[in-house]
JSON list of C-alpha atoms in Angstrom, two decimals:
[
{"chain": "A", "resi": 1, "resn": "MET", "atom": "CA", "xyz": [-11.88, -17.69, -11.56]},
{"chain": "A", "resi": 2, "resn": "GLY", "atom": "CA", "xyz": [-8.80, -16.13, -10.36]},
{"chain": "A", "resi": 3, "resn": "LYS", "atom": "CA", "xyz": [-8.14, -12.72, -8.74]},
{"chain": "A", "resi": 4, "resn": "GLU", "atom": "CA", "xyz": [-7.69, -9.91, -11.35]},
{"chain": "A", "resi": 5, "resn": "LYS", "atom": "CA", "xyz": [-4.77, -7.84, -10.94]},
{"chain": "A", "resi": 6, "resn": "VAL", "atom": "CA", "xyz": [-4.76, -4.16, -10.85]},
{"chain": "A", "resi": 7, "resn": "HIS", "atom": "CA", "xyz": [-2.55, -2.12, -13.08]},
{"chain": "A", "resi": 8, "resn": "ILE", "atom": "CA", "xyz": [-1.24, 0.93, -12.16]},
{"chain": "A", "resi": 9, "resn": "SER", "atom": "CA", "xyz": [1.59, 3.46, -13.93]},
{"chain": "A", "resi": 10, "resn": "LEU", "atom": "CA", "xyz": [3.94, 4.57, -11.74]},
{"chain": "A", "resi": 11, "resn": "VAL", "atom": "CA", "xyz": [7.02, 6.97, -11.86]},
{"chain": "A", "resi": 12, "resn": "VAL", "atom": "CA", "xyz": [9.94, 6.56, -9.77]},
{"chain": "A", "resi": 13, "resn": "ILE", "atom": "CA", "xyz": [12.42, 9.65, -10.35]},
{"chain": "A", "resi": 14, "resn": "GLY", "atom": "CA", "xyz": [15.45, 10.76, -7.68]},
{"chain": "A", "resi": 15, "resn": "HIS", "atom": "CA", "xyz": [19.41, 10.94, -8.11]},
{"chain": "A", "resi": 16, "resn": "VAL", "atom": "CA", "xyz": [21.77, 8.51, -9.07]},
{"chain": "A", "resi": 17, "resn": "ASP", "atom": "CA", "xyz": [22.29, 5.58, -6.34]},
{"chain": "A", "resi": 18, "resn": "ALA", "atom": "CA", "xyz": [19.53, 6.98, -4.66]},
{"chain": "A", "resi": 19, "resn": "GLY", "atom": "CA", "xyz": [17.71, 3.49, -4.17]},
{"chain": "A", "resi": 20, "resn": "LYS", "atom": "CA", "xyz": [15.51, 3.87, -7.29]},
{"chain": "A", "resi": 21, "resn": "SER", "atom": "CA", "xyz": [15.61, 0.18, -8.46]},
{"chain": "A", "resi": 22, "resn": "THR", "atom": "CA", "xyz": [15.65, -1.11, -5.37]},
{"chain": "A", "resi": 23, "resn": "THR", "atom": "CA", "xyz": [12.43, 0.40, -3.84]},
{"chain": "A", "resi": 24, "resn": "THR", "atom": "CA", "xyz": [10.82, -0.55, -7.15]},
{"chain": "A", "resi": 25, "resn": "GLY", "atom": "CA", "xyz": [11.82, -3.97, -7.04]},
{"chain": "A", "resi": 26, "resn": "HIS", "atom": "CA", "xyz": [10.69, -4.35, -3.25]},
{"chain": "A", "resi": 27, "resn": "LEU", "atom": "CA", "xyz": [7.55, -3.13, -3.78]},
{"chain": "A", "resi": 28, "resn": "ILE", "atom": "CA", "xyz": [6.96, -5.66, -6.86]},
{"chain": "A", "resi": 29, "resn": "TYR", "atom": "CA", "xyz": [8.11, -8.26, -4.29]},
{"chain": "A", "resi": 30, "resn": "LYS", "atom": "CA", "xyz": [5.70, -7.26, -1.94]},
{"chain": "A", "resi": 31, "resn": "CYS", "atom": "CA", "xyz": [2.89, -7.03, -4.34]},
{"chain": "A", "resi": 32, "resn": "GLY", "atom": "CA", "xyz": [3.46, -10.60, -5.40]},
{"chain": "A", "resi": 33, "resn": "GLY", "atom": "CA", "xyz": [4.92, -9.77, -8.69]},
{"chain": "A", "resi": 34, "resn": "ILE", "atom": "CA", "xyz": [7.92, -11.84, -7.83]},
{"chain": "A", "resi": 35, "resn": "ASP", "atom": "CA", "xyz": [8.17, -14.99, -5.94]},
{"chain": "A", "resi": 36, "resn": "LYS", "atom": "CA", "xyz": [10.39, -15.82, -3.00]},
{"chain": "A", "resi": 37, "resn": "ARG", "atom": "CA", "xyz": [12.62, -18.18, -4.67]},
{"chain": "A", "resi": 38, "resn": "THR", "atom": "CA", "xyz": [13.82, -15.56, -7.39]},
{"chain": "A", "resi": 39, "resn": "ILE", "atom": "CA", "xyz": [14.88, -12.99, -4.59]},
{"chain": "A", "resi": 40, "resn": "GLU", "atom": "CA", "xyz": [16.61, -15.90, -2.76]},
{"chain": "A", "resi": 41, "resn": "LYS", "atom": "CA", "xyz": [18.43, -16.34, -5.78]},
{"chain": "A", "resi": 42, "resn": "PHE", "atom": "CA", "xyz": [19.05, -12.76, -6.52]},
{"chain": "A", "resi": 43, "resn": "GLU", "atom": "CA", "xyz": [20.05, -12.51, -2.97]},
{"chain": "A", "resi": 44, "resn": "LYS", "atom": "CA", "xyz": [22.70, -15.56, -3.49]},
{"chain": "A", "resi": 45, "resn": "GLU", "atom": "CA", "xyz": [24.27, -14.19, -6.42]},
{"chain": "A", "resi": 46, "resn": "ALA", "atom": "CA", "xyz": [24.31, -10.31, -5.03]},
{"chain": "A", "resi": 47, "resn": "ALA", "atom": "CA", "xyz": [26.44, -11.83, -1.92]},
{"chain": "A", "resi": 48, "resn": "GLU", "atom": "CA", "xyz": [28.76, -13.21, -4.19]},
{"chain": "A", "resi": 49, "resn": "LEU", "atom": "CA", "xyz": [29.77, -9.88, -5.72]},
{"chain": "A", "resi": 50, "resn": "GLY", "atom": "CA", "xyz": [30.07, -8.17, -2.46]},
{"chain": "A", "resi": 51, "resn": "LYS", "atom": "CA", "xyz": [26.52, -6.29, -3.19]},
{"chain": "A", "resi": 52, "resn": "THR", "atom": "CA", "xyz": [23.92, -8.03, -0.62]},
{"chain": "A", "resi": 53, "resn": "SER", "atom": "CA", "xyz": [21.82, -5.03, -0.67]},
{"chain": "A", "resi": 54, "resn": "PHE", "atom": "CA", "xyz": [21.13, -5.10, -4.43]},
{"chain": "A", "resi": 55, "resn": "LYS", "atom": "CA", "xyz": [18.93, -7.90, -4.64]},
{"chain": "A", "resi": 56, "resn": "TYR", "atom": "CA", "xyz": [15.68, -6.48, -5.18]},
{"chain": "A", "resi": 57, "resn": "ALA", "atom": "CA", "xyz": [16.99, -3.84, -7.46]},
{"chain": "A", "resi": 58, "resn": "TRP", "atom": "CA", "xyz": [18.13, -6.91, -9.67]},
{"chain": "A", "resi": 59, "resn": "VAL", "atom": "CA", "xyz": [14.27, -7.48, -10.14]},
{"chain": "A", "resi": 60, "resn": "LEU", "atom": "CA", "xyz": [14.43, -4.80, -12.86]},
{"chain": "A", "resi": 61, "resn": "ASP", "atom": "CA", "xyz": [18.43, -5.20, -14.00]},
{"chain": "A", "resi": 62, "resn": "ASN", "atom": "CA", "xyz": [17.77, -8.13, -16.64]},
{"chain": "A", "resi": 63, "resn": "LEU", "atom": "CA", "xyz": [21.49, -7.88, -18.20]},
{"chain": "A", "resi": 64, "resn": "LYS", "atom": "CA", "xyz": [24.60, -9.28, -16.68]},
{"chain": "A", "resi": 65, "resn": "ALA", "atom": "CA", "xyz": [26.48, -6.13, -17.37]},
{"chain": "A", "resi": 66, "resn": "GLU", "atom": "CA", "xyz": [23.67, -3.94, -15.44]},
{"chain": "A", "resi": 67, "resn": "ARG", "atom": "CA", "xyz": [24.33, -5.99, -12.18]},
{"chain": "A", "resi": 68, "resn": "GLU", "atom": "CA", "xyz": [27.92, -5.81, -12.37]},
{"chain": "A", "resi": 69, "resn": "ARG", "atom": "CA", "xyz": [28.10, -2.34, -12.49]}
]
């Protein structure tokens, strides 16, 4: 049988543009919640928009409009 995943509830608060989505997205990636190929895709897309540091934030941003802000 596969490894059972532990579920946690987490609240992240902070000022606008403080890095909440980036930190949370990086945590999800480090915990295995998203694969490396997807992060590499986000990194490429972010670089095309000149926002390379946003690759982890985009784990949480599903809409194109959110990414272009």
